[in-house]
CSV table of C-alpha atoms and ligand atoms in Angstrom, one decimal:
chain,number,residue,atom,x,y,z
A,1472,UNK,CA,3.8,-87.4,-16.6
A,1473,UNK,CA,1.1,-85.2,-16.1
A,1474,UNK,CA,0.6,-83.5,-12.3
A,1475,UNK,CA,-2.6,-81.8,-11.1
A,1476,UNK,CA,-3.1,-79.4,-8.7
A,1477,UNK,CA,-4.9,-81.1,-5.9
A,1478,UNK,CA,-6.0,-78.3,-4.2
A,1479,UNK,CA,-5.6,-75.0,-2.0
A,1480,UNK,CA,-2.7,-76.2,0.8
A,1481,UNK,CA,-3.6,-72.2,2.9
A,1482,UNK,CA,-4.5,-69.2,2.5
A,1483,UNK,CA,-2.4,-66.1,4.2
A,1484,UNK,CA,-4.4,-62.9,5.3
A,1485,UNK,CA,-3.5,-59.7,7.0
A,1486,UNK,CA,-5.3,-59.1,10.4
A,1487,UNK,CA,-5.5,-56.4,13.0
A,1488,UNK,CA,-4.6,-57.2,16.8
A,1489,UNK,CA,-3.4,-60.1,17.2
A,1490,UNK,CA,-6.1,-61.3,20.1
A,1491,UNK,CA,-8.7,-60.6,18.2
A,1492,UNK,CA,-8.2,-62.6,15.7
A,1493,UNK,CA,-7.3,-65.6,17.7
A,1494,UNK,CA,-10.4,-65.1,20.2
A,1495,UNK,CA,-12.8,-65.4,16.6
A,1496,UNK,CA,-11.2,-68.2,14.8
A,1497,UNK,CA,-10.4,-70.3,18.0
A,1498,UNK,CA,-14.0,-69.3,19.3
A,1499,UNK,CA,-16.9,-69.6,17.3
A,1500,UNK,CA,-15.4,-70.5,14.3
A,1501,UNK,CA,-13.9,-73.3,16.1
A,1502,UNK,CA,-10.6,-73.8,14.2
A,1503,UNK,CA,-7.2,-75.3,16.3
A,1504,UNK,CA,-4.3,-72.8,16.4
A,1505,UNK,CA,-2.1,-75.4,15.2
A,1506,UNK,CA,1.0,-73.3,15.1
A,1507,UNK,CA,2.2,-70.0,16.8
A,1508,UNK,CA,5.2,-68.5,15.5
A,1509,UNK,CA,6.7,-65.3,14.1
A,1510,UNK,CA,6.5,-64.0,10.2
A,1511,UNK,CA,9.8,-65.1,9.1
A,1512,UNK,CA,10.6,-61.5,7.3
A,1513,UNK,CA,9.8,-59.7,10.1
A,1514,UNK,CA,9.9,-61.8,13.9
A,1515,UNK,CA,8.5,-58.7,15.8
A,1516,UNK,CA,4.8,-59.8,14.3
A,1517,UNK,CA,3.2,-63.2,14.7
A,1518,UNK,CA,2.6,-65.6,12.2
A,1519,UNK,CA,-0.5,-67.8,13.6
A,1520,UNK,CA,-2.1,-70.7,11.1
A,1521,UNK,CA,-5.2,-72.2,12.2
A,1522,UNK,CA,-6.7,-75.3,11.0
A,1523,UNK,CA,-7.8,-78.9,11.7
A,1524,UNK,CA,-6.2,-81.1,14.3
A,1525,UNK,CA,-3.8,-82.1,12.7
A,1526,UNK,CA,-2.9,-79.0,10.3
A,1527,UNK,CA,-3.8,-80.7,7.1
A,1528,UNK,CA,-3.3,-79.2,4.2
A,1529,UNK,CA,-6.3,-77.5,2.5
A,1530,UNK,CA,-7.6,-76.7,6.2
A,1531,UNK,CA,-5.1,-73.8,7.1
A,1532,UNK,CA,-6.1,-70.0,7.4
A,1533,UNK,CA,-2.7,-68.0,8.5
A,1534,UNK,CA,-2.6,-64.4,9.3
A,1535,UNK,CA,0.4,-61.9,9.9
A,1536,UNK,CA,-1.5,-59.7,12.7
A,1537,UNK,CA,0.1,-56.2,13.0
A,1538,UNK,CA,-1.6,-54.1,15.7
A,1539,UNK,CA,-1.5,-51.3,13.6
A,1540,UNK,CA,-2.7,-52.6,9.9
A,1541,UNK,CA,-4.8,-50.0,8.4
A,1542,UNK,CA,-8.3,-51.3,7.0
A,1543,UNK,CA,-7.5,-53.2,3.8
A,1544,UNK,CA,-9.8,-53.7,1.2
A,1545,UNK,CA,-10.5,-56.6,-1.6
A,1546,UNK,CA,-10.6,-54.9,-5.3
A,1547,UNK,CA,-9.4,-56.2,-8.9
A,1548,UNK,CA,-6.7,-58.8,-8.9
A,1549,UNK,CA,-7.0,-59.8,-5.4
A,1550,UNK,CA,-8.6,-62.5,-3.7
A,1551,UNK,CA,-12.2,-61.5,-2.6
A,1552,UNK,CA,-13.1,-64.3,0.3
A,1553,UNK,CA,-12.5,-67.5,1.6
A,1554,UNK,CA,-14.7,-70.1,2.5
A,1555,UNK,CA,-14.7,-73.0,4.8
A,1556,UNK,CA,-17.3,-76.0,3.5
A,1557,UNK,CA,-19.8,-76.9,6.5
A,1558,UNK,CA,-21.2,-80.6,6.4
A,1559,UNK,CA,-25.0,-79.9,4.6
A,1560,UNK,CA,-26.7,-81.4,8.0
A,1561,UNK,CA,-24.8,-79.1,10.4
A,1562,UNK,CA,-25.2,-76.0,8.7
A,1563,UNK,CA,-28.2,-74.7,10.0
A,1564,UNK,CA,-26.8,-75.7,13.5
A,1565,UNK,CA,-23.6,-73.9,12.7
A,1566,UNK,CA,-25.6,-70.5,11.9
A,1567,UNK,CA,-27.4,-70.6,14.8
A,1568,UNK,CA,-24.0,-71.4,17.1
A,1569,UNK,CA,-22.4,-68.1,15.6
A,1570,UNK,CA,-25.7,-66.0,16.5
A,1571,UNK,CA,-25.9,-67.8,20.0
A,1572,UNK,CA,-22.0,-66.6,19.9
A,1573,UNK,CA,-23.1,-63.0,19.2
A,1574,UNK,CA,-21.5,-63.2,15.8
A,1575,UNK,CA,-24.1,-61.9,13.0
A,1576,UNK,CA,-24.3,-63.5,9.7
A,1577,UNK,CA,-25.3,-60.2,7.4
A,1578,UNK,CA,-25.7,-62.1,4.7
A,1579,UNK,CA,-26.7,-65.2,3.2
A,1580,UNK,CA,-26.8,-66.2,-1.0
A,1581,UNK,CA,-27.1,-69.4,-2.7
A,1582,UNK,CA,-24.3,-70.5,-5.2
A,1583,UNK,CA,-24.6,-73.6,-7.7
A,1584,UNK,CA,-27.2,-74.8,-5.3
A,1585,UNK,CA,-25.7,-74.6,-2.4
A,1586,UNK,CA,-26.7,-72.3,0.6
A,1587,UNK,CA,-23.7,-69.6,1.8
A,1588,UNK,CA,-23.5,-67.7,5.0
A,1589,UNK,CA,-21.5,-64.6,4.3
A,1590,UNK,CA,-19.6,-63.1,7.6
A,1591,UNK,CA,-16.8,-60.9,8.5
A,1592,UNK,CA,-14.2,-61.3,11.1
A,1593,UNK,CA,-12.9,-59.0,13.8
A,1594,UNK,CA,-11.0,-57.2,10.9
A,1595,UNK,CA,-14.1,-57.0,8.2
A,1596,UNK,CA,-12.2,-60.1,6.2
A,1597,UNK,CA,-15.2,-61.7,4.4
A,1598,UNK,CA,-15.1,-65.4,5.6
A,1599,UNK,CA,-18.1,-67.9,4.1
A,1600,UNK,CA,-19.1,-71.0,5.4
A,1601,UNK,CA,-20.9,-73.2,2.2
A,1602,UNK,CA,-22.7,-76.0,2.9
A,1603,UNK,CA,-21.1,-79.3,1.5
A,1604,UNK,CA,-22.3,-82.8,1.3
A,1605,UNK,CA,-18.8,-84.1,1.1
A,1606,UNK,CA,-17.7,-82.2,4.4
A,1607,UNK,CA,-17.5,-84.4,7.1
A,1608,UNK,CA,-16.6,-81.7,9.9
A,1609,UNK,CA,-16.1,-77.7,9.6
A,1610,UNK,CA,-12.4,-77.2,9.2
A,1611,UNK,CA,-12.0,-77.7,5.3
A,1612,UNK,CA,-12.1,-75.1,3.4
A,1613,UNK,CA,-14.5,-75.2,0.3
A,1614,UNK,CA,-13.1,-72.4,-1.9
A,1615,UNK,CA,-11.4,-69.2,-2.4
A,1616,UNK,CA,-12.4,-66.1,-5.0
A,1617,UNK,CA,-10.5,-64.4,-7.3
A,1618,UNK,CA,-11.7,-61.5,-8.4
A,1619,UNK,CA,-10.0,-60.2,-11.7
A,1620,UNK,CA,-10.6,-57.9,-14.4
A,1621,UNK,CA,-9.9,-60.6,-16.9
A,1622,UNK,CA,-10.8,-63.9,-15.5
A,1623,UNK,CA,-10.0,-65.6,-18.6
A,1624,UNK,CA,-6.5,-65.9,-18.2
A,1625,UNK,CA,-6.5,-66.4,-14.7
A,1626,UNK,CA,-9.0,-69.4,-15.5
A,1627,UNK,CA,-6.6,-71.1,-18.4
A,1628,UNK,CA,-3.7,-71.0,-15.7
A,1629,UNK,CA,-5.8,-72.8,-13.0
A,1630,UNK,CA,-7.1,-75.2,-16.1
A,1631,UNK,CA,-4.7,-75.8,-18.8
A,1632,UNK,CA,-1.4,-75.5,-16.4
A,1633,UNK,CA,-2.9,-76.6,-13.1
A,1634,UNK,CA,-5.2,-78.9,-14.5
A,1635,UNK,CA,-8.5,-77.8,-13.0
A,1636,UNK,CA,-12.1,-78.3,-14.8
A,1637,UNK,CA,-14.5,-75.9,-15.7
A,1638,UNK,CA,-17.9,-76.2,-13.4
A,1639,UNK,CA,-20.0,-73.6,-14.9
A,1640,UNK,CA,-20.9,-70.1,-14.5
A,1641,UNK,CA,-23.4,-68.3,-12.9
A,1642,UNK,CA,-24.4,-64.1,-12.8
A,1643,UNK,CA,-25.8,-63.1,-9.4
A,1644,UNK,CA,-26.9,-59.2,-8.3
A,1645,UNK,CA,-24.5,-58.1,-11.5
A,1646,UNK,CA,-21.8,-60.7,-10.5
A,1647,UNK,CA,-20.7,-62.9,-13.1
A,1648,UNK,CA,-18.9,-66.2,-11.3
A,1649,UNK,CA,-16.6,-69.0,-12.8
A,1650,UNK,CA,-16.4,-72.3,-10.6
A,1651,UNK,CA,-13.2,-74.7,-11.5
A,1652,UNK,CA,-12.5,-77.7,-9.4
A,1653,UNK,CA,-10.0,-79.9,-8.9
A,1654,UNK,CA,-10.9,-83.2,-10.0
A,1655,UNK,CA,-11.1,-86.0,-7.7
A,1656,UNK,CA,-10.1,-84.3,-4.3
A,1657,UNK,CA,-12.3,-84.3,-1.3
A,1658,UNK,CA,-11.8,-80.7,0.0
A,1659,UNK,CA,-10.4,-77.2,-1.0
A,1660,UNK,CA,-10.9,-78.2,-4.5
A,1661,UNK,CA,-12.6,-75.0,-5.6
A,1662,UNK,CA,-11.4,-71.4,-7.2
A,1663,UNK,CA,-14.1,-69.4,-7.9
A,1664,UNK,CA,-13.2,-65.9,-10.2
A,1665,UNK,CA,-15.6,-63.0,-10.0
A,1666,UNK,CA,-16.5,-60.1,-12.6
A,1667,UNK,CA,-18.2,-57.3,-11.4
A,1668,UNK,CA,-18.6,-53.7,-12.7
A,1669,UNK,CA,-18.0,-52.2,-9.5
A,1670,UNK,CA,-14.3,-51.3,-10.3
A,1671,UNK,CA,-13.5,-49.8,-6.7
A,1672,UNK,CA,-9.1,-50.6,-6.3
A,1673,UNK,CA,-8.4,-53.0,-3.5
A,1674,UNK,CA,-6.1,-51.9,-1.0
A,1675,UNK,CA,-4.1,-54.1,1.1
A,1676,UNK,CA,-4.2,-53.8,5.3
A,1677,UNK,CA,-6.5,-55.9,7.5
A,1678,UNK,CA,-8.7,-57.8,6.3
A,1679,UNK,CA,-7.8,-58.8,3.1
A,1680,UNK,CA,-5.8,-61.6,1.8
A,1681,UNK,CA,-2.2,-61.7,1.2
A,1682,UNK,CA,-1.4,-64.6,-1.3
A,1683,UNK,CA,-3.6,-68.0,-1.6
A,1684,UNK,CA,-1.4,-71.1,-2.2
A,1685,UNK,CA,-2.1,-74.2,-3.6
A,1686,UNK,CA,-0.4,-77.6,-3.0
A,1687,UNK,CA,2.2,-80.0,-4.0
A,1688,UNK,CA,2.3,-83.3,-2.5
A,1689,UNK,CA,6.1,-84.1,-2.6
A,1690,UNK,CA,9.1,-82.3,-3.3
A,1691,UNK,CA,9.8,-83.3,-6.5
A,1692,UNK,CA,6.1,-82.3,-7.6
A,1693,UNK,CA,7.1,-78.4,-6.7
A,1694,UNK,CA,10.2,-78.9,-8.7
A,1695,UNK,CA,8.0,-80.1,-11.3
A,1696,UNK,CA,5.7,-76.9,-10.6
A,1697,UNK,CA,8.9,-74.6,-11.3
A,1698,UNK,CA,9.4,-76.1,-14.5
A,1699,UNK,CA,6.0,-76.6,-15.8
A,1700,UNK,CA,5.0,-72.9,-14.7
A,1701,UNK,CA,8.3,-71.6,-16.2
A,1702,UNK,CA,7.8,-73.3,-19.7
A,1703,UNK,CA,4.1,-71.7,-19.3
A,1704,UNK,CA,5.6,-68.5,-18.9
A,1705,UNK,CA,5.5,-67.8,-15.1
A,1706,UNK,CA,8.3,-67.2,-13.4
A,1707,UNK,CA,8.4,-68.4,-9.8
A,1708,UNK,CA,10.8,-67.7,-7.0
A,1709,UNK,CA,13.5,-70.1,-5.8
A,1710,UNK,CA,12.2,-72.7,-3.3
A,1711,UNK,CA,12.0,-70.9,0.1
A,1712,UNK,CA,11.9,-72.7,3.0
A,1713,UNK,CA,8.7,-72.0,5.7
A,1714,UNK,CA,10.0,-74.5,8.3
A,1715,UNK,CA,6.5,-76.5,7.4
A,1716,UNK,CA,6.4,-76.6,4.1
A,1717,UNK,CA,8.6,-75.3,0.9
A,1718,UNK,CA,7.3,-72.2,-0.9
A,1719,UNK,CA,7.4,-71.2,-4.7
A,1720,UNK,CA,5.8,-67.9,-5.3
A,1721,UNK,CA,4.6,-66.2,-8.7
A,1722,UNK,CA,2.0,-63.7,-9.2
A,1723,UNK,CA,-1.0,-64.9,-11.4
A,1724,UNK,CA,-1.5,-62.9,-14.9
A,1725,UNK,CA,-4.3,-60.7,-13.0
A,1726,UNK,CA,-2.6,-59.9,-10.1
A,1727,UNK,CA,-3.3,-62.2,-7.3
A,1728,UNK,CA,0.3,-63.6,-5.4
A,1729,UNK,CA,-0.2,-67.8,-6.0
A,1730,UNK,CA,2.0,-70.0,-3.7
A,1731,UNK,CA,2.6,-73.4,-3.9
A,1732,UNK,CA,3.5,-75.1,-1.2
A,1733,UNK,CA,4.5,-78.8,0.0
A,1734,UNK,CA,2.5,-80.9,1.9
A,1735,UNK,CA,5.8,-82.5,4.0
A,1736,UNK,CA,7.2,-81.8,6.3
A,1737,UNK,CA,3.7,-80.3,8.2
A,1738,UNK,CA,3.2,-78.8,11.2
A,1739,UNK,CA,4.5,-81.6,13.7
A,1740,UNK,CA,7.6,-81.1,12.4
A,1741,UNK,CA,8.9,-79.0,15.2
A,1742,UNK,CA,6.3,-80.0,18.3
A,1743,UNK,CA,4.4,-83.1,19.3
A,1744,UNK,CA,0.8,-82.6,17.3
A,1745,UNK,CA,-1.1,-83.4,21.1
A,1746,UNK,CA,0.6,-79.5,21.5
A,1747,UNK,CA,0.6,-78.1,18.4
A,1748,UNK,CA,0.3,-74.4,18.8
A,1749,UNK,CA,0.9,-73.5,22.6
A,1750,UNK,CA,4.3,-72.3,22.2
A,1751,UNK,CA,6.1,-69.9,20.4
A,1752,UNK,CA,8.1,-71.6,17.7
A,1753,UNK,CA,11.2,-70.2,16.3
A,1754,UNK,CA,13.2,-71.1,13.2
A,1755,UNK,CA,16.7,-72.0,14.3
A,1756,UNK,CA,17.9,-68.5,12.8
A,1757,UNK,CA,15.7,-66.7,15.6
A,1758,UNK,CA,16.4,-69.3,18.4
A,1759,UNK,CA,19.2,-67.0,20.0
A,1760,UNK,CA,16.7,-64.1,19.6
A,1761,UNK,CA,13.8,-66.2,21.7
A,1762,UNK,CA,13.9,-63.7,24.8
A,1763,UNK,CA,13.4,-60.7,22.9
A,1764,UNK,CA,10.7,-61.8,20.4
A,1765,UNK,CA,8.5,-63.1,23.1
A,1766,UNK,CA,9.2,-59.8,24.9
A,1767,UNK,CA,7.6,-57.7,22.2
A,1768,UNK,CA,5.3,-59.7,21.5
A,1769,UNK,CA,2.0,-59.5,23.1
A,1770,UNK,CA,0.1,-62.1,25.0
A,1771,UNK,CA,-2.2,-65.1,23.2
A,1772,UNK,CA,-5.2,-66.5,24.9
A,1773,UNK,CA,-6.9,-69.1,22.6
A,1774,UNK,CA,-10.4,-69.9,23.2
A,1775,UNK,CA,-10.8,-73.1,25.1
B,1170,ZN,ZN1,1.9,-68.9,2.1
C-alpha cells in the first residue's frame, strides 16, 4: 500500500510578546485562537495555535511567544514564509481590509499566475496571502517555502517518499523556485523550495519558523511514516504525544525540522469546539501546576 502525504497539518513559529501576536492574527488577519495552552517543554511560555473554526488541519499557524526572543532571521535550510490561500474574488477586498486595518502590505509579486501579497507580522515573520480559486474562505493555508542550498534532495523527499508532484519552476529577481503539490487535496497542498545567491545564515528568534509539519490521517499512517522514512534513511523520533495530535520529528537532508503529525484526536479533544481557545489548557502532567502557570503568565486579549 502506498500512502501520500496529504498535506501541511501546521506550521510552528517563534514570536515576540505574546499580545502582539494574538492582537495581529486574531485581528486583521482574522484567524480563531482555537487553542491556548503552554509549550509542553517549557509551561512558563504559551503555546497559542490559530486556525479555522474548527482547528482543521492544514489551517493551524502555532507560535511559542517568549517576551524576550531576540529578532530571528530566515537563511539556508530553514523555512522562508508561509502563506495562507485567499479565495481569488476576495483578494482584493482582503488587501484593502489589512490597509483600512493600518497593516501595510510592502510588497506584492505574482507566482505561477497567481497574485501574492507579501506582509510581515508584529515580529517581521513574512506571512503571504495568494490568491486561490479553490479557497473558499481565508483560513487555509496555500503553502510553505523551503529555502535550501540544495533543493534537490529536499524535493526527492517531498516526491519520491512523500509522494508529491513536480509543478514547475520558475526564476524571479535571481530566485529560482520549485512548486510540488500534493495531488488531489483541496488546501495546504503546496511546498515551494527557493535558491537564491544571497547566502546570508538564518538565525532562529522571532519571526522565523520553528519546524513545518505535514499530516497523517490515522495512527497507523504515522506508524507507516516511521517505517517508510526509516527504510528511506531518515530517522524520526519516537511518537510523542501533543495532547492534539501525535508527533514524529526528523530533520530534512537540508536542514529544515519536518513534523508529521495526526489529524485525530484535534483540538476539541479537551474543550467543547463553541469555546475552543478561551481557557488555558493544561496537559494532565501540569494540571497540579495550573495556579502557578497562569500566574506567570501574562494576560491574552483576542480580538473580537
Ligand atoms: Zn509541530
Amino acid at each position: 500500500m502506498t500512502t501520500r502525504i496529504p498535506g501541511l497539518h501546521h506550521v510552528t513559529a517563534i514570536s515576540g510578546p505574546a499580545q502582539a501576536n494574538v492582537a495581529f492574527y486574531t485581528g486583521p488577519l482574522q484567524q480563531r485562537l482555537v487553542k491556548k495552552t503552554v509549550n509542553f517543554d517549557d509551561p512558563g511560555t504559551y503555546h497559542l495555535y490559530y486556525g479555522d473554526p474548527k482547528g482543521s488541519p492544514g489551517t493551524i499557524l502555532t507560535f511559542f511567544p517568549f517576551a524576550y526572543a531576540g529578532p530571528g532571521r530566515a537563511g539556508p535550510g530553514m523555512a522562508s514564509a508561509y502563506a495562507y490561500a485567499v479565495p481569488a474574488k476576495d483578494f482584493d477586498a482582503t488587501v484593502d481590509r489589512l490597509t483600512a486595518a493600518g497593516i501595510t502590505v510592502p510588497r506584492f509579486a505574482e507566482r505561477f499566475g497567481a497574485r501574492v501579497a507579501i506582509l510581515r507580522d508584529p515580529d517581521n515573520a513574512p506571512v503571504e496571502l495568494i490568491e486561490d480559486a479553490a479557497a473558499t474562505d481565508a483560513h487555509g493555508f496555500h503553502s510553505v517555502t523551503l529555502w535550501e542550498r540544495d533543493p534537490d534532495r529536499t524535493a526527492r523527499l517531498i516526491t519520491d517518499v512523500f509522494g508529491y508532484e513536480t509543478l514547475g519552476s520558475e526564476a524571479q529577481g535571481g530566485i529560482e523556485r520549485l512548486r510540488l503539490k500534493a495531488p488531489g487535496e483541496a488546501r495546504a497542498n503546496i511546498i515551494d523550495i527557493i535558491r537564491t545567491n544571497a547566502d546570508v545564515p538564518g538565525r532562529p528568534g522571532a519571526g522565523t519558523i520553528h519546524h513545518i509539519a505535514f499530516r497523517a490521517r490515522s495512527q497507523d499512517e504515522q506508524d507507516g511514516w516511521i517505517e517508510t522514512l526509516a527504510r528511506a534513511g531518515h530517522r524520526t523520533t519516537p511518537v510523542i504525544d501533543r495532547q492534539y495530535f501525535n508527533a514524529i520529528y526528523f530533520r530534512e537532508p537540508g536542514g529544515v525540522l519536518f513534523e508529521i503529525a495526526t489529524d485525530p484526536p484535534g483540538f476539541a479533544v479537551d474543550e467543547p469546539e463553541a469555546t475552543m481557545g478561551q481557557k488555558l489548557m493544561l496537559p494532565p502532567r501540569y494540571e497540579p501546576l495550573r495556579d502557578r502557570i497562569e500566574q506567570a503568565l501574562p494576560p491574552l486579549r483576542v480580538a473580537s
